[in-house]
PDB file of N, CA and C in Angstrom:
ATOM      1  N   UNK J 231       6.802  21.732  -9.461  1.00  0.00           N
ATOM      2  CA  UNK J 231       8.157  21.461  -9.871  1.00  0.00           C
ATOM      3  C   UNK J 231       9.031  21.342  -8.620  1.00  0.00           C
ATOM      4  N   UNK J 232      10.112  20.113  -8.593  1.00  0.00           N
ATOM      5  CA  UNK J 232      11.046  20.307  -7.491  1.00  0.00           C
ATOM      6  C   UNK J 232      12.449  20.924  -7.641  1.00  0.00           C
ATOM      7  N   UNK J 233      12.127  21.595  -6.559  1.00  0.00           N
ATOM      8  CA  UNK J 233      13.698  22.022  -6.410  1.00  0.00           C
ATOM      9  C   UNK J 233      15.046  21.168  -6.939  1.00  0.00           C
ATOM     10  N   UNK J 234      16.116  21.715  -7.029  1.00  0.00           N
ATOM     11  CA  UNK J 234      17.579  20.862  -6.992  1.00  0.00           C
ATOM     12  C   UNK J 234      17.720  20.498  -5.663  1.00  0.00           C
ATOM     13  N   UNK J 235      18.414  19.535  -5.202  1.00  0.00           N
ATOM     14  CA  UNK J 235      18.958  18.754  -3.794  1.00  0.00           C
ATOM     15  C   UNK J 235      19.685  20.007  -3.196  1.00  0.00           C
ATOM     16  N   UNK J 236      19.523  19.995  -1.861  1.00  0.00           N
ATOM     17  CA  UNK J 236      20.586  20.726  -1.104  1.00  0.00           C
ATOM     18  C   UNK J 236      20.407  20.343   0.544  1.00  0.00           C
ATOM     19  N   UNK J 237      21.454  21.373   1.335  1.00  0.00           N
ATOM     20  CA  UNK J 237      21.086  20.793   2.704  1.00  0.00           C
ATOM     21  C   UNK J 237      20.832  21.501   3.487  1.00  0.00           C
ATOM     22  N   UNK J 238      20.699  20.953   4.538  1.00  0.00           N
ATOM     23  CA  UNK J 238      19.997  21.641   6.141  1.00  0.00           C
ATOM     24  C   UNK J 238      20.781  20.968   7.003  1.00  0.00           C
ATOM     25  N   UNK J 239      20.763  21.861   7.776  1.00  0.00           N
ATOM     26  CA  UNK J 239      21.831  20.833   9.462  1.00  0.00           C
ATOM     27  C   UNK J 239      20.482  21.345  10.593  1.00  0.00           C
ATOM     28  N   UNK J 240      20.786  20.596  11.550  1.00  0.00           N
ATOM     29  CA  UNK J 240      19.985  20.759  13.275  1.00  0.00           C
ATOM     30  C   UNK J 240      20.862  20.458  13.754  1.00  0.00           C
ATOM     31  N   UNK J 241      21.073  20.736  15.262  1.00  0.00           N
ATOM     32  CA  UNK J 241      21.859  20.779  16.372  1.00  0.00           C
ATOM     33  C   UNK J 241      20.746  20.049  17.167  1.00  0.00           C
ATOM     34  N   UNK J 242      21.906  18.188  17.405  1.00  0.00           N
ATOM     35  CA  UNK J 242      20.835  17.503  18.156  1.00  0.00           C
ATOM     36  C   UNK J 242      21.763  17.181  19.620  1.00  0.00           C
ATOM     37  N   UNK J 243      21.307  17.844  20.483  1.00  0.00           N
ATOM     38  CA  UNK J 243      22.374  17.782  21.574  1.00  0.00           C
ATOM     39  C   UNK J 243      23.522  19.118  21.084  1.00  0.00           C
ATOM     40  N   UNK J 244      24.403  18.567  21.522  1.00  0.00           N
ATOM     41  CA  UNK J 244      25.944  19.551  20.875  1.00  0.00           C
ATOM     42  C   UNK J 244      26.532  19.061  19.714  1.00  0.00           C
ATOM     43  N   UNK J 245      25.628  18.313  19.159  1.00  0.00           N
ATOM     44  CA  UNK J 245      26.336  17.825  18.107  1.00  0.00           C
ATOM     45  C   UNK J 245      25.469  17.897  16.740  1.00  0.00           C
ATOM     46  N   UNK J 246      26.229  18.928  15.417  1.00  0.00           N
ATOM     47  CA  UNK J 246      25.149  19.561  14.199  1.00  0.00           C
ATOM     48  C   UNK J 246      25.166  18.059  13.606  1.00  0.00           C
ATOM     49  N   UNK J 247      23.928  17.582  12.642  1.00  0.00           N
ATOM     50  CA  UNK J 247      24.020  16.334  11.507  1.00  0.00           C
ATOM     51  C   UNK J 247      23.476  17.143  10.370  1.00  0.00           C
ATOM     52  N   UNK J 248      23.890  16.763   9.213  1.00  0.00           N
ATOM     53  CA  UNK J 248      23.247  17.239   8.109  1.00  0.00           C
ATOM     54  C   UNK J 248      22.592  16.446   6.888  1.00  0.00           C
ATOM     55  N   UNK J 249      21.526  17.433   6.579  1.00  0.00           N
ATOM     56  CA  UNK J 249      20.431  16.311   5.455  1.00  0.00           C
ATOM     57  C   UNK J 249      20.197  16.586   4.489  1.00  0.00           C
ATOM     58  N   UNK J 250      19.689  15.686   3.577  1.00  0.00           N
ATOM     59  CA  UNK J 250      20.004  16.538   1.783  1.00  0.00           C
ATOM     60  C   UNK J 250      18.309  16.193   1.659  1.00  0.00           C
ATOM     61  N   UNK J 251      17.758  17.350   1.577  1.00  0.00           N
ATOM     62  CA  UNK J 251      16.454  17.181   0.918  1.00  0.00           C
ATOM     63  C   UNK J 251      16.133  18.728  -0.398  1.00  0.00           C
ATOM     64  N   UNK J 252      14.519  18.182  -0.716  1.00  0.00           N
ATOM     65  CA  UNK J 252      14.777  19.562  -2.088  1.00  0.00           C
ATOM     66  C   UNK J 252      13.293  19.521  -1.799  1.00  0.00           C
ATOM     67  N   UNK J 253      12.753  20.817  -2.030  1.00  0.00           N
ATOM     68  CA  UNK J 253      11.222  21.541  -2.394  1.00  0.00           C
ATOM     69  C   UNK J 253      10.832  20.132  -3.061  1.00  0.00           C
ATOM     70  N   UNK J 254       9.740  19.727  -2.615  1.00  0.00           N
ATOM     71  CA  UNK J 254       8.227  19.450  -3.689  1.00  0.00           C
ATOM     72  C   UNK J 254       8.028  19.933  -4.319  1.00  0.00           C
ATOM     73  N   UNK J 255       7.388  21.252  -3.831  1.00  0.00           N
ATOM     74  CA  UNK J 255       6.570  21.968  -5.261  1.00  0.00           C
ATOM     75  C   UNK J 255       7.093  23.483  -4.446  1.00  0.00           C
ATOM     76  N   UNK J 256       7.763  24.159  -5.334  1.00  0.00           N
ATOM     77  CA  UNK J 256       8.888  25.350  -5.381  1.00  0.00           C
ATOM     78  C   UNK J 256       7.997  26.607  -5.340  1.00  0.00           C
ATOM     79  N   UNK J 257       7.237  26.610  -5.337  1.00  0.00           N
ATOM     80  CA  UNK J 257       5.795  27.185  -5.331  1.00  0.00           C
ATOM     81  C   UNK J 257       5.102  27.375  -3.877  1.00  0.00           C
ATOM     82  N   UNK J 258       5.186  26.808  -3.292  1.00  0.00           N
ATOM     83  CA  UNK J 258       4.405  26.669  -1.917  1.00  0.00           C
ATOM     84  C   UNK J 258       5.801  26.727  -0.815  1.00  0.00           C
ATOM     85  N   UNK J 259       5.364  26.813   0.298  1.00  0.00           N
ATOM     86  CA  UNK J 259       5.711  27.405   1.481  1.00  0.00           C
ATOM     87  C   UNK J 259       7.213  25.533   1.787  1.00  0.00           C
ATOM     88  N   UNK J 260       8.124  26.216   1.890  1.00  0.00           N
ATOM     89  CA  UNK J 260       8.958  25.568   2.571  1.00  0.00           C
ATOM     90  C   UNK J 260       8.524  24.764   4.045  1.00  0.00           C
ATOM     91  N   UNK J 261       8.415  23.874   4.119  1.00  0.00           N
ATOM     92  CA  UNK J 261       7.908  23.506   5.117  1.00  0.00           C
ATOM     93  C   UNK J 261       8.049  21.440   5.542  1.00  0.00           C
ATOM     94  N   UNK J 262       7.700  20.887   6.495  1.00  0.00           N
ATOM     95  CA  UNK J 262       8.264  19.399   6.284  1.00  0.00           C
ATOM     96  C   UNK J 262       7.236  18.395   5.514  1.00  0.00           C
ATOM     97  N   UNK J 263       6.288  19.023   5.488  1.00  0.00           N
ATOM     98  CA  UNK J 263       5.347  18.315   4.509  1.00  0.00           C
ATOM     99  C   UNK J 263       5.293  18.460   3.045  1.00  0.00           C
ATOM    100  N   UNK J 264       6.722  19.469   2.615  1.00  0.00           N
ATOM    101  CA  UNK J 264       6.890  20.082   1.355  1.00  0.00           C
ATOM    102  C   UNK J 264       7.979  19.542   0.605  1.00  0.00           C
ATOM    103  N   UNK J 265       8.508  18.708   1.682  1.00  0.00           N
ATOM    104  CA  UNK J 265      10.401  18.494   1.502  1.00  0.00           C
ATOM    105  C   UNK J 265      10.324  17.268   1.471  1.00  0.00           C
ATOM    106  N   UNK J 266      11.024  16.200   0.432  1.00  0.00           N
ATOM    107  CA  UNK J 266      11.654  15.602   0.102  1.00  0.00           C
ATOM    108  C   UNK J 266      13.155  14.955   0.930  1.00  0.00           C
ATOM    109  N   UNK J 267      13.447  14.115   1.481  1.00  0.00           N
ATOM    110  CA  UNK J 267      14.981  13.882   2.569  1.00  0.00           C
ATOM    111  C   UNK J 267      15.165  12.777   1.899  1.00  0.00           C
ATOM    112  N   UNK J 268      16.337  12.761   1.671  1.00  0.00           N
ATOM    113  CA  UNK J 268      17.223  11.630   1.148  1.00  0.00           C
ATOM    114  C   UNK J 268      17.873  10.969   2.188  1.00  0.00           C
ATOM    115  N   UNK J 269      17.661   9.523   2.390  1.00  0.00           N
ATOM    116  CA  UNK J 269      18.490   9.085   3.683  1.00  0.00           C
ATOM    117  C   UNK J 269      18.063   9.888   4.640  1.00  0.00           C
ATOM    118  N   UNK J 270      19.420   9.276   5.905  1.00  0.00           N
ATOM    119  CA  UNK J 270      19.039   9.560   6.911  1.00  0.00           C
ATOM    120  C   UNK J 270      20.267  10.926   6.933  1.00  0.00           C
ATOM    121  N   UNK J 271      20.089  11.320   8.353  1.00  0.00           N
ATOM    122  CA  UNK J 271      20.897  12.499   8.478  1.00  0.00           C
ATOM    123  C   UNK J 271      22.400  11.988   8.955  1.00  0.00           C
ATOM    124  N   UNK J 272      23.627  12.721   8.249  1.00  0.00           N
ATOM    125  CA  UNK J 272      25.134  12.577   8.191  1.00  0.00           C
ATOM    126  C   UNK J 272      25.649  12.934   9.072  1.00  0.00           C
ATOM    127  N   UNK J 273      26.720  12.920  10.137  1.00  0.00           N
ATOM    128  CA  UNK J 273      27.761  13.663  10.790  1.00  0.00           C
ATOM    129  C   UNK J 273      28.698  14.653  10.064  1.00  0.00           C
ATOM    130  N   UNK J 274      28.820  14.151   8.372  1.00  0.00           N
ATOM    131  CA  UNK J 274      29.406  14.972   8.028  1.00  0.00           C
ATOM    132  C   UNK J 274      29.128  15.942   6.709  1.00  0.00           C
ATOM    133  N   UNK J 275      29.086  16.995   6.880  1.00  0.00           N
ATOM    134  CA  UNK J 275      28.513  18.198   5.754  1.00  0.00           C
ATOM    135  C   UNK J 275      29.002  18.050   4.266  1.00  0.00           C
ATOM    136  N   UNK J 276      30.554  17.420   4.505  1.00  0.00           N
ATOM    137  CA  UNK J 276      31.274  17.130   3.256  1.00  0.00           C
ATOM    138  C   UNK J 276      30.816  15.821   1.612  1.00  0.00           C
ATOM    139  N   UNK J 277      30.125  14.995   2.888  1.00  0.00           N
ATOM    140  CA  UNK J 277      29.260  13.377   3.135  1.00  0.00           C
ATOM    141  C   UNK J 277      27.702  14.067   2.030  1.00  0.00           C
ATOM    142  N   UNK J 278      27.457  14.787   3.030  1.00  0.00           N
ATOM    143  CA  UNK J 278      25.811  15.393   2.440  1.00  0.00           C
ATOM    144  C   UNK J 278      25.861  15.872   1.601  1.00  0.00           C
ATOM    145  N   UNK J 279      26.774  16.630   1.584  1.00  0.00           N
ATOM    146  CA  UNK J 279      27.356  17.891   0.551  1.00  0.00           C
ATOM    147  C   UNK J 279      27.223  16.604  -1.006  1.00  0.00           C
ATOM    148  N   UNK J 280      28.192  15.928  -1.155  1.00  0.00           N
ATOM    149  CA  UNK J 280      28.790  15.073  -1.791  1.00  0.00           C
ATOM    150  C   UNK J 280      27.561  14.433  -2.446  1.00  0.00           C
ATOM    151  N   UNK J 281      26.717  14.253  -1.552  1.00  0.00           N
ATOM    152  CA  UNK J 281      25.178  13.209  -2.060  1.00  0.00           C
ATOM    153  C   UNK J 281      24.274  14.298  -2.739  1.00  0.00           C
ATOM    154  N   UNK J 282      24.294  15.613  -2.280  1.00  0.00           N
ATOM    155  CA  UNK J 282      23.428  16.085  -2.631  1.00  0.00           C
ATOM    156  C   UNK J 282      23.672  16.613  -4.372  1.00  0.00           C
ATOM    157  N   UNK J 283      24.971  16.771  -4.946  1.00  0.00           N
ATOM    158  CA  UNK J 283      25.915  16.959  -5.761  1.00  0.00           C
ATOM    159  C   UNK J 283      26.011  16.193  -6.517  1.00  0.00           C
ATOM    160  N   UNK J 284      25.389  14.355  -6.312  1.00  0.00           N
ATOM    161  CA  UNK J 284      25.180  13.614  -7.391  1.00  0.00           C
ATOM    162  C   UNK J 284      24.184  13.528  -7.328  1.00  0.00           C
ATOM    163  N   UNK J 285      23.127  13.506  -6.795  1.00  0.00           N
ATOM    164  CA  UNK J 285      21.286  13.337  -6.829  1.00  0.00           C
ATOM    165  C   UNK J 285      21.364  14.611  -7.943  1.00  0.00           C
ATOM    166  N   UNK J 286      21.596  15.780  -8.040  1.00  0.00           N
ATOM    167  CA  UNK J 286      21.221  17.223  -8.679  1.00  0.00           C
ATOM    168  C   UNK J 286      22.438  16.219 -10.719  1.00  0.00           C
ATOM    169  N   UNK J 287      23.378  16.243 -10.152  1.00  0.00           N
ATOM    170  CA  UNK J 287      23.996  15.420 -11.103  1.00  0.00           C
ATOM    171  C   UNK J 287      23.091  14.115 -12.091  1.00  0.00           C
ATOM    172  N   UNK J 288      22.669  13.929 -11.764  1.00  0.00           N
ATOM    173  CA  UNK J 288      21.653  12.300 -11.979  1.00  0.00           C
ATOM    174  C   UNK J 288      20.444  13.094 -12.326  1.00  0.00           C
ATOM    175  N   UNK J 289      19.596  14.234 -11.470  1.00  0.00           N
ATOM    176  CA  UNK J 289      18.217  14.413 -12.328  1.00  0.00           C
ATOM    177  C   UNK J 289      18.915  15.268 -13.415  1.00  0.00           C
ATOM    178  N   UNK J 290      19.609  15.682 -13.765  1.00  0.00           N
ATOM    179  CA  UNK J 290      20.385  16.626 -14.737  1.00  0.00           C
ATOM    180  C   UNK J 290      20.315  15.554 -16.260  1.00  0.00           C
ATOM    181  N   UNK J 291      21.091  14.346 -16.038  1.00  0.00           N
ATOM    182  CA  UNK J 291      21.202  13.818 -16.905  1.00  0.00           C
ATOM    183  C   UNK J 291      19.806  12.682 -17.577  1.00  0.00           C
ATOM    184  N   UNK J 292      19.052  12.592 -16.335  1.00  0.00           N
ATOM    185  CA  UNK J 292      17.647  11.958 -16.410  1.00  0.00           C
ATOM    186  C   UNK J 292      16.980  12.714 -17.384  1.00  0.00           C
ATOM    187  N   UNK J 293      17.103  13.963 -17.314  1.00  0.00           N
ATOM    188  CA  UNK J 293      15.975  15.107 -18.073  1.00  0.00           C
ATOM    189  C   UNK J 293      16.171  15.520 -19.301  1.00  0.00           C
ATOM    190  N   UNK J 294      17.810  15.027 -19.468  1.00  0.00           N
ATOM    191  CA  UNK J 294      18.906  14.831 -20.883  1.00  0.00           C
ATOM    192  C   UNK J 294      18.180  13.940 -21.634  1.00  0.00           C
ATOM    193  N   UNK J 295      17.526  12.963 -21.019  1.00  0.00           N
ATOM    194  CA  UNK J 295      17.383  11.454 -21.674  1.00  0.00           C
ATOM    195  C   UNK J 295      16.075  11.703 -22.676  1.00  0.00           C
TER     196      UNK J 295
END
C-alpha cells in the first residue's frame, strides 16, 4: 500500500529545494528505491506543499469512484 504524498527538502549548495514523493509499500524500509517523486524538485516549500495537497486530494477522490 502507498503512502499519502508529502515532502522532503536537501540542501544543494546553500540553497534548500523541496520534493513531493510518498512510500511504495508503507511496510518496508523508507528508502530511494521505496519512494515514489513527483516532478522535479521546487525552490519553493509553499509550491510542493501545494502539489502534494492535490495529488493526496485526487487519490482521495479516485478511491471514491
Amino acid at each position: 500500500m502507498k503512502s499519502m504524498w508529502k515532502l522532503t527538502s536537501n540542501m544543494i549548495g546553500e540553497k534548500r529545494v523541496y520534493g513531493v514523493y510518498r512510500i511504495l509499500d508503507v511496510n518496508g524500509v523508507d528508502h530511494s528505491g521505496n519512494r515514489e517523486m513527483h516532478g522535479n524538485y521546487m525552490d519553493s516549500r509553499e509550491e510542493a506543499m501545494a502539489i502534494a495537497e492535490r495529488l493526496n486530494r485526487e487519490e482521495i477522490d479516485n478511491a471514491c469512484l
